[in-house]
């Protein structure tokens, strides 16, 4: 409401008792921009799929039983879910989901490789400390290569 009690038109806003016209944006916002939440969800899904494919590509993984014969407590879905959450969190910390970040190719490659290496290391350590199971070296290498 304006100071005189009349309603403002849709093109005007009231700022601390004074009327001002709304400014038009000089840059059009893309309808395809996902935002931080959208990129986080996309990172989670891609990291989850990367670990599942890495488990499937591993030579010791038994696809029909859904586990590794030497470690029956190994669950690829638990590892994939943990890695997906860790990957999304670390990529957010590194700023990969920030739309205002500079997009230099060499800097982005270093950040992606760093995020993948740190996430796979943390996932292996957390899986070892929480579930007392080890993730095989083939799965770790394949997951690193697929997610970086």
Tab-separated table of C-alpha atoms in Angstrom:
chain	number	residue	atom	x	y	z
A	1	UNK	CA	0.000	0.000	0.000
A	2	UNK	CA	1.163	3.459	-0.803
A	3	UNK	CA	1.214	6.215	1.741
A	4	UNK	CA	-2.077	7.626	0.479
A	5	UNK	CA	-3.821	4.238	0.892
A	6	UNK	CA	-4.262	3.441	-2.800
A	7	UNK	CA	-3.232	0.125	-4.266
A	8	UNK	CA	-0.084	0.006	-6.375
A	9	UNK	CA	-0.090	-1.253	-9.914
A	10	UNK	CA	1.666	-4.584	-10.558
A	11	UNK	CA	4.660	-2.770	-12.038
A	12	UNK	CA	5.337	-0.770	-8.879
A	13	UNK	CA	6.686	-1.806	-5.504
A	14	UNK	CA	6.756	0.002	-2.212
A	15	UNK	CA	10.081	0.388	-0.487
A	16	UNK	CA	9.974	1.842	3.015
A	17	UNK	CA	7.016	4.096	2.300
A	18	UNK	CA	8.189	5.307	-1.117
A	19	UNK	CA	6.971	4.101	-4.475
A	20	UNK	CA	9.441	2.800	-7.053
A	21	UNK	CA	8.973	1.204	-10.416
A	22	UNK	CA	10.229	-2.338	-10.746
A	23	UNK	CA	13.324	-2.733	-12.876
A	24	UNK	CA	13.377	-5.026	-15.867
A	25	UNK	CA	16.057	-7.689	-15.888
A	26	UNK	CA	18.831	-7.108	-18.373
A	27	UNK	CA	19.745	-10.813	-18.514
A	28	UNK	CA	17.058	-13.353	-19.281
A	29	UNK	CA	16.992	-16.220	-16.782
A	30	UNK	CA	17.068	-19.598	-18.469
A	31	UNK	CA	14.150	-21.932	-17.877
A	32	UNK	CA	16.608	-24.834	-17.986
A	33	UNK	CA	18.680	-23.738	-14.996
A	34	UNK	CA	18.307	-26.386	-12.299
A	35	UNK	CA	19.488	-24.404	-9.318
A	36	UNK	CA	21.591	-25.724	-6.459
A	37	UNK	CA	19.009	-28.292	-5.366
A	38	UNK	CA	18.581	-29.582	-8.901
A	39	UNK	CA	22.327	-29.987	-9.407
A	40	UNK	CA	22.638	-31.697	-6.007
A	41	UNK	CA	19.940	-34.207	-6.954
A	42	UNK	CA	21.580	-34.763	-10.341
A	43	UNK	CA	24.969	-35.306	-8.643
A	44	UNK	CA	23.400	-37.806	-6.234
A	45	UNK	CA	21.749	-39.775	-9.028
A	46	UNK	CA	24.861	-39.845	-11.214
A	47	UNK	CA	27.127	-40.892	-8.320
A	48	UNK	CA	24.642	-43.599	-7.269
A	49	UNK	CA	24.552	-45.013	-10.803
A	50	UNK	CA	28.351	-44.767	-11.125
A	51	UNK	CA	28.900	-46.963	-8.059
A	52	UNK	CA	26.278	-49.493	-9.147
A	53	UNK	CA	27.892	-49.735	-12.599
A	54	UNK	CA	31.312	-50.025	-10.933
A	55	UNK	CA	30.016	-52.928	-8.827
A	56	UNK	CA	28.579	-54.566	-11.923
A	57	UNK	CA	31.874	-54.177	-13.812
A	58	UNK	CA	33.936	-55.601	-10.953
A	59	UNK	CA	35.279	-59.100	-11.682
A	60	UNK	CA	34.525	-60.409	-8.171
A	61	UNK	CA	30.961	-59.109	-7.933
A	62	UNK	CA	28.314	-61.807	-8.231
A	63	UNK	CA	25.454	-60.170	-10.097
A	64	UNK	CA	22.868	-62.870	-9.344
A	65	UNK	CA	23.450	-62.969	-5.597
A	66	UNK	CA	23.934	-59.215	-5.375
A	67	UNK	CA	27.075	-59.375	-3.300
A	68	UNK	CA	30.750	-60.283	-3.298
A	69	UNK	CA	31.350	-63.995	-2.509
A	70	UNK	CA	34.159	-63.252	-0.025
A	71	UNK	CA	32.111	-60.636	1.872
A	72	UNK	CA	28.421	-61.508	2.195
A	73	UNK	CA	27.705	-58.332	4.212
A	74	UNK	CA	28.682	-56.070	1.305
A	75	UNK	CA	25.672	-54.176	-0.035
A	76	UNK	CA	26.175	-52.255	-3.285
A	77	UNK	CA	23.053	-50.158	-2.685
A	78	UNK	CA	24.282	-49.047	0.753
A	79	UNK	CA	27.687	-48.134	-0.683
A	80	UNK	CA	26.087	-46.336	-3.653
A	81	UNK	CA	23.729	-44.338	-1.427
A	82	UNK	CA	26.563	-43.325	0.900
A	83	UNK	CA	28.808	-42.356	-1.988
A	84	UNK	CA	26.016	-40.373	-3.640
A	85	UNK	CA	25.411	-38.283	-0.515
A	86	UNK	CA	29.127	-37.742	0.076
A	87	UNK	CA	29.721	-36.825	-3.578
A	88	UNK	CA	26.916	-34.242	-3.608
A	89	UNK	CA	28.062	-32.731	-0.324
A	90	UNK	CA	31.707	-32.426	-1.386
A	91	UNK	CA	30.810	-31.024	-4.812
A	92	UNK	CA	28.694	-28.383	-3.065
A	93	UNK	CA	31.618	-27.527	-0.774
A	94	UNK	CA	33.946	-27.233	-3.800
A	95	UNK	CA	31.406	-24.888	-5.412
A	96	UNK	CA	30.592	-26.994	-8.465
A	97	UNK	CA	26.881	-26.178	-8.169
A	98	UNK	CA	27.397	-22.417	-8.024
A	99	UNK	CA	26.108	-20.864	-11.257
A	100	UNK	CA	28.272	-17.760	-10.745
A	101	UNK	CA	31.558	-19.665	-10.591
A	102	UNK	CA	34.146	-19.133	-13.309
A	103	UNK	CA	34.146	-21.984	-15.827
A	104	UNK	CA	37.798	-22.334	-16.771
A	105	UNK	CA	38.417	-25.784	-18.204
A	106	UNK	CA	41.585	-26.624	-16.273
A	107	UNK	CA	40.158	-25.456	-12.938
A	108	UNK	CA	36.959	-27.439	-13.485
A	109	UNK	CA	38.893	-30.621	-14.367
A	110	UNK	CA	40.995	-30.331	-11.208
A	111	UNK	CA	37.886	-29.717	-9.092
A	112	UNK	CA	35.979	-32.677	-10.574
A	113	UNK	CA	38.910	-35.052	-10.084
A	114	UNK	CA	39.454	-33.744	-6.547
A	115	UNK	CA	35.785	-34.187	-5.653
A	116	UNK	CA	35.727	-37.736	-7.034
A	117	UNK	CA	38.956	-38.713	-5.248
A	118	UNK	CA	37.906	-37.229	-1.924
A	119	UNK	CA	34.400	-38.700	-2.127
A	120	UNK	CA	35.584	-42.216	-2.981
A	121	UNK	CA	38.172	-42.096	-0.198
A	122	UNK	CA	35.627	-40.938	2.359
A	123	UNK	CA	33.104	-43.539	1.209
A	124	UNK	CA	35.682	-46.319	1.612
A	125	UNK	CA	36.718	-45.133	5.069
A	126	UNK	CA	33.135	-44.673	6.280
A	127	UNK	CA	32.107	-48.086	4.928
A	128	UNK	CA	35.070	-49.672	6.716
A	129	UNK	CA	34.434	-47.887	10.028
A	130	UNK	CA	30.643	-48.163	10.136
A	131	UNK	CA	29.854	-51.482	8.446
A	132	UNK	CA	33.207	-53.249	8.898
A	133	UNK	CA	33.220	-54.151	5.203
A	134	UNK	CA	35.733	-53.221	2.560
A	135	UNK	CA	35.000	-51.920	-0.881
A	136	UNK	CA	37.135	-53.719	-3.442
A	137	UNK	CA	39.855	-51.930	-5.355
A	138	UNK	CA	38.156	-52.605	-8.690
A	139	UNK	CA	34.944	-50.998	-7.488
A	140	UNK	CA	36.856	-48.001	-6.101
A	141	UNK	CA	38.826	-47.463	-9.306
A	142	UNK	CA	35.792	-47.926	-11.570
A	143	UNK	CA	33.671	-45.591	-9.420
A	144	UNK	CA	36.424	-42.974	-9.475
A	145	UNK	CA	36.802	-43.187	-13.239
A	146	UNK	CA	33.043	-43.109	-13.872
A	147	UNK	CA	32.345	-40.197	-11.548
A	148	UNK	CA	35.272	-37.974	-12.511
